[in-house]
PDB file of C-alpha atoms in Angstrom:
ATOM      1  CA  MET I   1       2.163   0.605 -19.667  1.00  0.00           C
ATOM      2  CA  GLU I   2       4.604   1.513 -16.949  1.00  0.00           C
ATOM      3  CA  TYR I   3       3.676   1.399 -13.306  1.00  0.00           C
ATOM      4  CA  ALA I   4       4.388   4.323 -10.963  1.00  0.00           C
ATOM      5  CA  ARG I   5       4.507   3.560  -7.253  1.00  0.00           C
ATOM      6  CA  ASP I   6       3.849   7.194  -6.344  1.00  0.00           C
ATOM      7  CA  GLN I   7       0.564   7.460  -8.235  1.00  0.00           C
ATOM      8  CA  LEU I   8      -3.050   6.867  -7.291  1.00  0.00           C
ATOM      9  CA  TYR I   9      -4.707   5.114 -10.221  1.00  0.00           C
ATOM     10  CA  LEU I  10      -8.219   6.246 -11.050  1.00  0.00           C
ATOM     11  CA  SER I  11      -9.073   3.550 -13.587  1.00  0.00           C
ATOM     12  CA  ALA I  12      -9.563  -0.203 -13.315  1.00  0.00           C
ATOM     13  CA  ASP I  13      -8.102  -0.481 -16.820  1.00  0.00           C
ATOM     14  CA  ALA I  14      -4.687   0.445 -15.474  1.00  0.00           C
ATOM     15  CA  PHE I  15      -4.803  -2.459 -13.005  1.00  0.00           C
ATOM     16  CA  PHE I  16      -5.558  -4.983 -15.732  1.00  0.00           C
ATOM     17  CA  ARG I  17      -3.137  -3.465 -18.306  1.00  0.00           C
ATOM     18  CA  VAL I  18      -0.146  -3.300 -15.987  1.00  0.00           C
ATOM     19  CA  GLY I  19      -0.524  -6.880 -14.853  1.00  0.00           C
ATOM     20  CA  ARG I  20      -2.439  -6.850 -11.567  1.00  0.00           C
ATOM     21  CA  ILE I  21       0.421  -5.502  -9.478  1.00  0.00           C
ATOM     22  CA  ASN I  22      -0.599  -5.940  -5.846  1.00  0.00           C
ATOM     23  CA  THR I  23       1.122  -2.743  -4.770  1.00  0.00           C
ATOM     24  CA  MET I  24      -0.848  -0.499  -7.139  1.00  0.00           C
ATOM     25  CA  LYS I  25      -2.857   2.098  -5.249  1.00  0.00           C
ATOM     26  CA  LEU I  26      -6.379   2.490  -6.610  1.00  0.00           C
ATOM     27  CA  SER I  27      -9.042   5.096  -5.963  1.00  0.00           C
ATOM     28  CA  PRO I  28     -12.250   3.744  -4.437  1.00  0.00           C
ATOM     29  CA  ASP I  29     -14.081   3.870  -7.787  1.00  0.00           C
ATOM     30  CA  ALA I  30     -11.224   2.113  -9.586  1.00  0.00           C
ATOM     31  CA  ALA I  31     -10.962  -0.537  -6.864  1.00  0.00           C
ATOM     32  CA  ILE I  32     -14.703  -1.222  -6.981  1.00  0.00           C
ATOM     33  CA  ALA I  33     -14.524  -1.512 -10.779  1.00  0.00           C
ATOM     34  CA  VAL I  34     -11.668  -4.018 -10.457  1.00  0.00           C
ATOM     35  CA  CYS I  35     -13.796  -6.113  -8.098  1.00  0.00           C
ATOM     36  CA  VAL I  36     -16.792  -5.963 -10.445  1.00  0.00           C
ATOM     37  CA  GLN I  37     -14.768  -6.990 -13.518  1.00  0.00           C
ATOM     38  CA  ALA I  38     -12.390  -9.490 -11.924  1.00  0.00           C
ATOM     39  CA  ALA I  39     -14.418 -12.732 -12.077  1.00  0.00           C
ATOM     40  CA  GLU I  40     -15.255 -12.325 -15.759  1.00  0.00           C
ATOM     41  CA  ARG I  41     -11.518 -11.894 -16.341  1.00  0.00           C
ATOM     42  CA  GLY I  42     -10.820 -15.105 -14.424  1.00  0.00           C
ATOM     43  CA  LEU I  43      -9.602 -13.401 -11.251  1.00  0.00           C
ATOM     44  CA  LEU I  44     -10.468 -13.738  -7.589  1.00  0.00           C
ATOM     45  CA  ILE I  45     -10.165 -10.849  -5.153  1.00  0.00           C
ATOM     46  CA  SER I  46      -8.304 -12.510  -2.313  1.00  0.00           C
ATOM     47  CA  ARG I  47      -7.221  -9.450  -0.327  1.00  0.00           C
ATOM     48  CA  ILE I  48      -7.929  -5.755  -0.089  1.00  0.00           C
ATOM     49  CA  GLU I  49      -5.758  -3.395   1.906  1.00  0.00           C
ATOM     50  CA  GLY I  50      -7.116   0.083   2.393  1.00  0.00           C
ATOM     51  CA  GLY I  51      -5.472   3.239   3.523  1.00  0.00           C
ATOM     52  CA  ILE I  52      -5.120   6.940   3.051  1.00  0.00           C
ATOM     53  CA  TRP I  53      -3.495   8.533   0.020  1.00  0.00           C
ATOM     54  CA  HIS I  54      -1.463  11.651   0.899  1.00  0.00           C
ATOM     55  CA  GLY I  55      -0.147  13.216  -2.277  1.00  0.00           C
ATOM     56  CA  ALA I  56       2.438  10.686  -3.419  1.00  0.00           C
ATOM     57  CA  THR I  57       2.410   8.405  -0.385  1.00  0.00           C
ATOM     58  CA  PHE I  58       0.113   5.673   0.854  1.00  0.00           C
ATOM     59  CA  GLU I  59      -0.575   5.223   4.556  1.00  0.00           C
ATOM     60  CA  ALA I  60      -1.681   1.614   4.972  1.00  0.00           C
ATOM     61  CA  ARG I  61      -4.225   1.086   7.722  1.00  0.00           C
ATOM     62  CA  LEU I  62      -4.515  -2.100   9.751  1.00  0.00           C
ATOM     63  CA  ASP I  63      -8.191  -1.368  10.369  1.00  0.00           C
ATOM     64  CA  CYS I  64      -8.946  -1.708   6.654  1.00  0.00           C
ATOM     65  CA  ILE I  65      -8.011  -5.228   5.553  1.00  0.00           C
ATOM     66  CA  TRP I  66     -10.399  -7.652   3.912  1.00  0.00           C
ATOM     67  CA  ASP I  67      -9.546 -11.266   3.151  1.00  0.00           C
ATOM     68  CA  GLY I  68     -11.571 -13.158   0.589  1.00  0.00           C
ATOM     69  CA  ARG I  69     -11.521 -16.753  -0.536  1.00  0.00           C
ATOM     70  CA  ASP I  70      -8.447 -18.597  -1.749  1.00  0.00           C
ATOM     71  CA  PRO I  71      -8.214 -20.106  -5.209  1.00  0.00           C
ATOM     72  CA  PRO I  72      -8.881 -22.453  -6.870  1.00  0.00           C
ATOM     73  CA  ILE I  73     -12.546 -21.543  -6.986  1.00  0.00           C
ATOM     74  CA  LYS I  74     -15.481 -21.732  -9.412  1.00  0.00           C
ATOM     75  CA  GLU I  75     -16.213 -18.597 -11.415  1.00  0.00           C
ATOM     76  CA  SER I  76     -19.704 -18.286  -9.865  1.00  0.00           C
ATOM     77  CA  GLU I  77     -18.225 -18.429  -6.353  1.00  0.00           C
ATOM     78  CA  ALA I  78     -15.525 -15.939  -7.374  1.00  0.00           C
ATOM     79  CA  ALA I  79     -18.216 -13.541  -8.595  1.00  0.00           C
ATOM     80  CA  LEU I  80     -19.939 -13.687  -5.183  1.00  0.00           C
ATOM     81  CA  ASN I  81     -16.622 -13.252  -3.345  1.00  0.00           C
ATOM     82  CA  ASN I  82     -15.702 -10.301  -5.568  1.00  0.00           C
ATOM     83  CA  ALA I  83     -19.100  -8.669  -5.001  1.00  0.00           C
ATOM     84  CA  ARG I  84     -18.450  -8.868  -1.260  1.00  0.00           C
ATOM     85  CA  ALA I  85     -15.041  -7.269  -1.865  1.00  0.00           C
ATOM     86  CA  ALA I  86     -16.695  -4.362  -3.689  1.00  0.00           C
ATOM     87  CA  ASP I  87     -19.166  -3.977  -0.818  1.00  0.00           C
ATOM     88  CA  PHE I  88     -16.259  -3.843   1.637  1.00  0.00           C
ATOM     89  CA  ILE I  89     -14.687  -0.986  -0.306  1.00  0.00           C
ATOM     90  CA  ARG I  90     -17.996   0.880  -0.504  1.00  0.00           C
ATOM     91  CA  GLY I  91     -18.262   0.622   3.286  1.00  0.00           C
ATOM     92  CA  GLU I  92     -14.771   2.022   3.829  1.00  0.00           C
ATOM     93  CA  THR I  93     -14.788   5.032   1.509  1.00  0.00           C
ATOM     94  CA  SER I  94     -15.858   7.487   4.192  1.00  0.00           C
ATOM     95  CA  VAL I  95     -12.509   6.917   5.944  1.00  0.00           C
ATOM     96  CA  HIS I  96     -10.133   5.387   3.385  1.00  0.00           C
ATOM     97  CA  ASN I  97      -9.436   6.807  -0.065  1.00  0.00           C
ATOM     98  CA  ALA I  98      -6.992   4.303  -1.580  1.00  0.00           C
ATOM     99  CA  PHE I  99      -6.955   0.535  -1.908  1.00  0.00           C
ATOM    100  CA  VAL I 100      -4.471  -2.163  -2.866  1.00  0.00           C
ATOM    101  CA  ILE I 101      -5.923  -5.350  -4.353  1.00  0.00           C
ATOM    102  CA  THR I 102      -4.483  -8.851  -4.609  1.00  0.00           C
ATOM    103  CA  ALA I 103      -6.213 -10.787  -7.393  1.00  0.00           C
ATOM    104  CA  PRO I 104      -4.861 -14.223  -8.315  1.00  0.00           C
ATOM    105  CA  PRO I 105      -6.367 -16.345 -11.089  1.00  0.00           C
ATOM    106  CA  ILE I 106      -9.439 -18.336 -10.020  1.00  0.00           C
ATOM    107  CA  THR I 107      -7.516 -21.447 -11.087  1.00  0.00           C
ATOM    108  CA  GLY I 108      -4.984 -20.937  -8.286  1.00  0.00           C
ATOM    109  CA  TRP I 109      -1.899 -19.017  -7.256  1.00  0.00           C
ATOM    110  CA  ALA I 110       0.682 -18.903 -10.040  1.00  0.00           C
ATOM    111  CA  HIS I 111       3.511 -20.080  -7.769  1.00  0.00           C
ATOM    112  CA  LYS I 112       1.478 -23.159  -6.811  1.00  0.00           C
ATOM    113  CA  GLN I 113       0.703 -24.200 -10.391  1.00  0.00           C
ATOM    114  CA  PRO I 114       2.443 -27.296 -11.761  1.00  0.00           C
ATOM    115  CA  ARG I 115       5.289 -26.458 -14.095  1.00  0.00           C
TER     116      ARG I 115
END
């Protein structure tokens, strides 16, 4: 699946199919679904950046940033972290309508893994 920078994605499936691109703009429902599914897919929600989607542009907002735990982390702890991430999004939807998610593997950041 190709990734379009000027699109608001409405499905969590797109996030997982495209490869967890941390510039993909997700609707609130899609972002919450990503958070809910992430731990069972071996992913940790480490950052959420919210903003306002205007047609084909994203206005990032400094008042809508959430930082979670850093990997490596146990799956049970990741599930709790990711639930908090979903709660953050739910609390922001009255003001912000698009979210960007960073979700590294629970085993650790890829660039820090031994080669």
